[in-house]
Amino acid sequence: MEYVADAPGGTAGAHYNAIGISGTPFNDIPLFSFDDGTHGTIDVDYPDVVKGINGSSLCLLYDGFAASYGGAGTYFNGMFSGGTSEGKIISLGIPFETIYPEEIRNSLMSKIIDFFDVPTSVEIEDSENLPTEFYLSQNYPNPFNPSTKIKFTTPPQPSPYQGEGVRVGFVTLKIYDILGNEVATLVNEQKSPGSYEVEWNADSYSSGVYFYSLQAGDVKINKKMLLLK
């Protein structure tokens, strides 16, 4: 692995997304994010840009940058210089623990394990039990003071990067006041298909009508709730 730059484009704190490269161990990894300091680990404002050398190749790209510039990770599978048997290496330019959502991080680890041929058992998810459409429940309780819970489901979503059938999609769930001003963001990340529940604590907000909006791709669902103090 050859070091190219201390941040994509030479700009710190500007790029926080990467994607797998077709034909590599991370072939079907969709666009994912790493921590900008708001997801509980560290702000990866200087992710390393790297290139493959001596038989190694890129396996991850930073979003918006071509492979000719460099990427976010490399892999090698072959004979090391001076070695007597073949070996394998995967190197990342970003800290693994900062990658989110968890589903993507787990998928990356699974790909790494497969690459190294490590025996493991994997629970197979029953696709028949996955949601088939987006759903946003009425918050409960409603009216509420000061907290309320919101449930939603997301089906498998296509991706412009990976074609049809990609299971992970970017989802947002936001709260707006009666004037349409955004007051809170409850979800803002990629989600695997499934059912989710989030809680909004409105202790610091005034009584009144609020709206909450679930959006994923072209789908947008809005509902209304009432905060009474």
Coordinates of C-alpha atoms in Angstrom, one line a residue:
M1 CA 0.0 0.0 0.0
E2 CA 1.3 3.4 -1.0
Y3 CA 0.3 6.6 0.9
V4 CA -1.0 9.3 -1.3
A5 CA -2.6 12.1 0.8
D6 CA -3.8 12.8 4.3
A7 CA -7.4 13.5 3.1
P8 CA -9.3 13.1 -0.2
G9 CA -8.7 16.2 -2.3
G10 CA -6.3 17.4 0.3
T11 CA -9.2 18.9 2.2
A12 CA -9.7 17.9 5.9
G13 CA -13.2 17.3 7.2
A14 CA -14.9 17.4 3.8
H15 CA -15.3 13.8 2.8
Y16 CA -16.9 11.1 4.9
N17 CA -18.2 8.5 2.4
A18 CA -16.7 5.5 0.6
I19 CA -17.9 2.6 -1.6
G20 CA -16.7 -0.9 -2.5
I21 CA -15.1 -1.6 -5.9
S22 CA -16.5 -4.1 -8.3
G23 CA -14.4 -7.3 -8.6
T24 CA -12.7 -6.9 -5.2
P25 CA -13.4 -8.4 -1.8
F26 CA -15.8 -5.5 -1.2
N27 CA -17.5 -6.0 -4.5
D28 CA -21.1 -5.3 -3.4
I29 CA -20.6 -2.9 -0.5
P30 CA -22.8 0.1 -1.2
L31 CA -22.0 3.7 -0.3
F32 CA -21.3 4.0 3.4
S33 CA -20.2 6.7 5.9
F34 CA -17.5 7.0 8.6
D35 CA -17.7 9.2 11.7
D36 CA -17.6 12.9 11.4
G37 CA -17.6 13.2 15.2
T38 CA -21.3 12.8 15.6
H39 CA -21.6 9.0 15.8
G40 CA -19.8 8.2 19.1
T41 CA -16.2 7.4 18.0
I42 CA -13.9 10.1 16.5
D43 CA -14.0 12.7 13.8
V44 CA -12.1 11.1 10.9
D45 CA -11.3 14.4 9.3
Y46 CA -8.0 13.1 7.8
P47 CA -8.8 9.8 6.2
D48 CA -5.8 8.4 4.4
V49 CA -5.8 8.2 0.6
V50 CA -3.8 5.1 -0.5
K51 CA -2.9 3.3 -3.7
G52 CA -2.0 -0.3 -4.4
I53 CA 1.6 -1.2 -5.2
N54 CA 3.7 -4.4 -5.6
G55 CA 0.6 -6.5 -6.6
S56 CA -1.9 -4.9 -4.3
S57 CA -5.0 -3.2 -5.6
L58 CA -7.7 -0.8 -4.4
C59 CA -10.9 -2.2 -2.9
L60 CA -12.6 0.9 -1.6
L61 CA -13.0 4.4 -3.2
Y62 CA -13.9 7.7 -1.6
D63 CA -17.2 9.0 -2.9
G64 CA -16.5 11.4 -5.9
F65 CA -12.9 10.3 -6.5
A66 CA -11.7 8.0 -9.3
A67 CA -9.5 5.0 -8.7
S68 CA -6.7 6.8 -10.6
Y69 CA -6.5 9.3 -7.7
G70 CA -6.4 6.7 -4.9
G71 CA -8.9 5.2 -2.5
A72 CA -9.8 4.2 1.0
G73 CA -8.4 0.7 1.1
T74 CA -6.2 -1.9 -0.7
Y75 CA -6.0 -5.7 -0.7
F76 CA -3.3 -8.2 -1.7
N77 CA -3.5 -11.9 -2.5
G78 CA -0.3 -13.6 -3.6
M79 CA 3.3 -14.3 -2.9
F80 CA 5.2 -11.8 -0.7
S81 CA 8.7 -10.7 -1.7
G82 CA 11.1 -13.2 -0.3
G83 CA 8.2 -15.4 0.9
T84 CA 7.7 -19.2 0.5
S85 CA 3.9 -19.3 0.5
E86 CA 1.1 -17.0 -0.5
G87 CA -0.5 -14.5 1.9
K88 CA -3.3 -12.0 2.0
I89 CA -3.6 -8.5 3.4
I90 CA -6.5 -5.9 3.6
S91 CA -5.5 -2.4 4.6
L92 CA -7.9 0.5 5.2
G93 CA -7.3 4.2 5.2
I94 CA -10.1 4.8 7.8
P95 CA -10.5 3.4 11.3
F96 CA -12.8 0.4 11.1
E97 CA -14.8 1.2 14.2
T98 CA -15.8 4.6 12.8
I99 CA -17.7 3.0 9.9
Y100 CA -21.5 3.2 10.1
P101 CA -24.3 2.0 10.1
E102 CA -23.5 -1.1 12.0
E103 CA -25.0 -3.3 9.2
I104 CA -22.4 -2.0 6.8
R105 CA -19.6 -2.5 9.3
N106 CA -20.7 -6.1 9.9
S107 CA -20.9 -6.7 6.2
L108 CA -17.4 -5.4 5.7
M109 CA -16.1 -7.7 8.4
S110 CA -17.9 -10.6 6.8
K111 CA -16.2 -9.8 3.5
I112 CA -12.9 -9.7 5.2
I113 CA -13.4 -13.0 6.9
D114 CA -14.5 -14.5 3.6
F115 CA -11.3 -13.1 1.9
F116 CA -9.1 -14.8 4.5
D117 CA -11.1 -18.0 4.3
V118 CA -11.8 -18.1 8.0
P119 CA -14.4 -20.8 8.9
T120 CA -17.5 -19.2 10.4
S121 CA -21.2 -19.8 10.7
V122 CA -23.6 -17.1 9.4
E123 CA -27.3 -16.8 10.2
I124 CA -29.3 -16.7 7.0
E125 CA -31.9 -14.0 7.0
D126 CA -35.3 -15.1 5.7
S127 CA -36.1 -12.7 2.9
E128 CA -39.8 -13.6 3.1
N129 CA -40.0 -11.8 6.5
L130 CA -38.5 -8.5 5.2
P131 CA -40.8 -5.5 4.9
T132 CA -42.1 -5.0 1.4
E133 CA -43.0 -1.3 1.7
F134 CA -42.2 1.8 3.7
Y135 CA -44.4 2.4 6.7
L136 CA -44.5 5.2 9.3
S137 CA -46.7 4.6 12.4
Q138 CA -48.6 7.2 14.4
N139 CA -46.4 8.3 17.3
Y140 CA -47.3 6.9 20.7
P141 CA -48.5 8.4 23.0
N142 CA -50.2 11.2 21.2
P143 CA -50.7 13.8 22.6
F144 CA -47.5 13.4 24.6
N145 CA -45.3 15.1 27.2
P146 CA -42.3 15.1 26.9
S147 CA -41.4 11.9 25.0
T148 CA -43.0 9.9 22.3
K149 CA -42.0 6.9 20.2
I150 CA -42.2 6.5 16.5
K151 CA -42.0 3.2 14.6
F152 CA -41.1 2.7 10.9
T153 CA -40.2 0.0 8.5
T154 CA -37.9 0.0 5.4
P155 CA -37.9 -2.6 2.6
P156 CA -34.8 -3.5 0.5
Q157 CA -33.8 -0.5 -1.6
P158 CA -32.0 -0.3 -5.0
S159 CA -28.8 1.8 -5.2
P160 CA -27.5 3.9 -8.1
Y161 CA -24.1 2.4 -7.3
Q162 CA -24.9 -1.3 -7.1
G163 CA -28.1 -1.9 -9.2
E164 CA -31.3 -3.5 -8.1
G165 CA -31.8 -5.5 -4.9
V166 CA -29.3 -3.8 -2.7
R167 CA -30.6 -4.2 0.9
V168 CA -29.3 -1.0 2.5
G169 CA -30.7 2.4 1.8
F170 CA -30.3 5.9 3.2
V171 CA -33.2 6.9 5.5
T172 CA -34.0 10.2 7.3
L173 CA -36.6 10.8 10.0
K174 CA -37.0 14.5 10.9
I175 CA -39.2 16.7 13.1
Y176 CA -40.7 20.0 11.9
D177 CA -42.6 22.7 13.7
I178 CA -45.9 24.2 12.5
L179 CA -44.0 26.7 10.4
G180 CA -42.0 24.0 8.6
N181 CA -38.8 24.6 10.4
E182 CA -36.7 21.5 11.0
V183 CA -36.3 21.1 14.8
A184 CA -34.8 17.6 15.2
T185 CA -33.2 14.8 13.2
L186 CA -33.9 11.3 14.7
V187 CA -32.5 9.2 11.8
N188 CA -30.0 10.2 9.2
E189 CA -28.1 7.1 8.0
Q190 CA -28.2 4.0 5.9
K191 CA -30.6 1.3 7.2
S192 CA -31.0 -2.4 6.4
P193 CA -34.5 -3.6 5.7
G194 CA -36.5 -4.1 8.9
S195 CA -38.6 -2.5 11.6
Y196 CA -37.3 0.3 13.8
E197 CA -38.4 2.4 16.8
V198 CA -37.0 5.8 17.8
E199 CA -37.9 8.1 20.7
W200 CA -38.1 11.9 20.6
N201 CA -37.7 13.8 23.8
A202 CA -39.3 17.2 23.4
D203 CA -38.5 18.4 26.9
S204 CA -36.9 21.6 25.5
Y205 CA -39.6 22.3 23.0
S206 CA -42.9 24.3 23.4
S207 CA -46.4 22.9 23.3
G208 CA -48.0 22.7 19.9
V209 CA -48.4 20.7 16.7
Y210 CA -45.3 19.1 15.1
F211 CA -44.8 17.1 12.0
Y212 CA -42.5 14.2 11.5
S213 CA -41.3 13.0 8.0
L214 CA -39.8 9.7 6.9
Q215 CA -37.8 9.9 3.7
A216 CA -35.9 7.4 1.6
G217 CA -35.1 8.0 -2.0
D218 CA -38.3 9.2 -3.7
V219 CA -40.5 8.0 -0.9
K220 CA -41.7 10.6 1.7
I221 CA -44.3 10.0 4.4
N222 CA -45.5 12.8 6.8
K223 CA -47.5 12.6 10.0
K224 CA -48.7 15.0 12.7
M225 CA -48.4 14.9 16.5
L226 CA -49.3 17.1 19.4
L227 CA -47.0 18.1 22.3
L228 CA -49.0 19.2 25.4
K229 CA -47.3 20.5 28.5

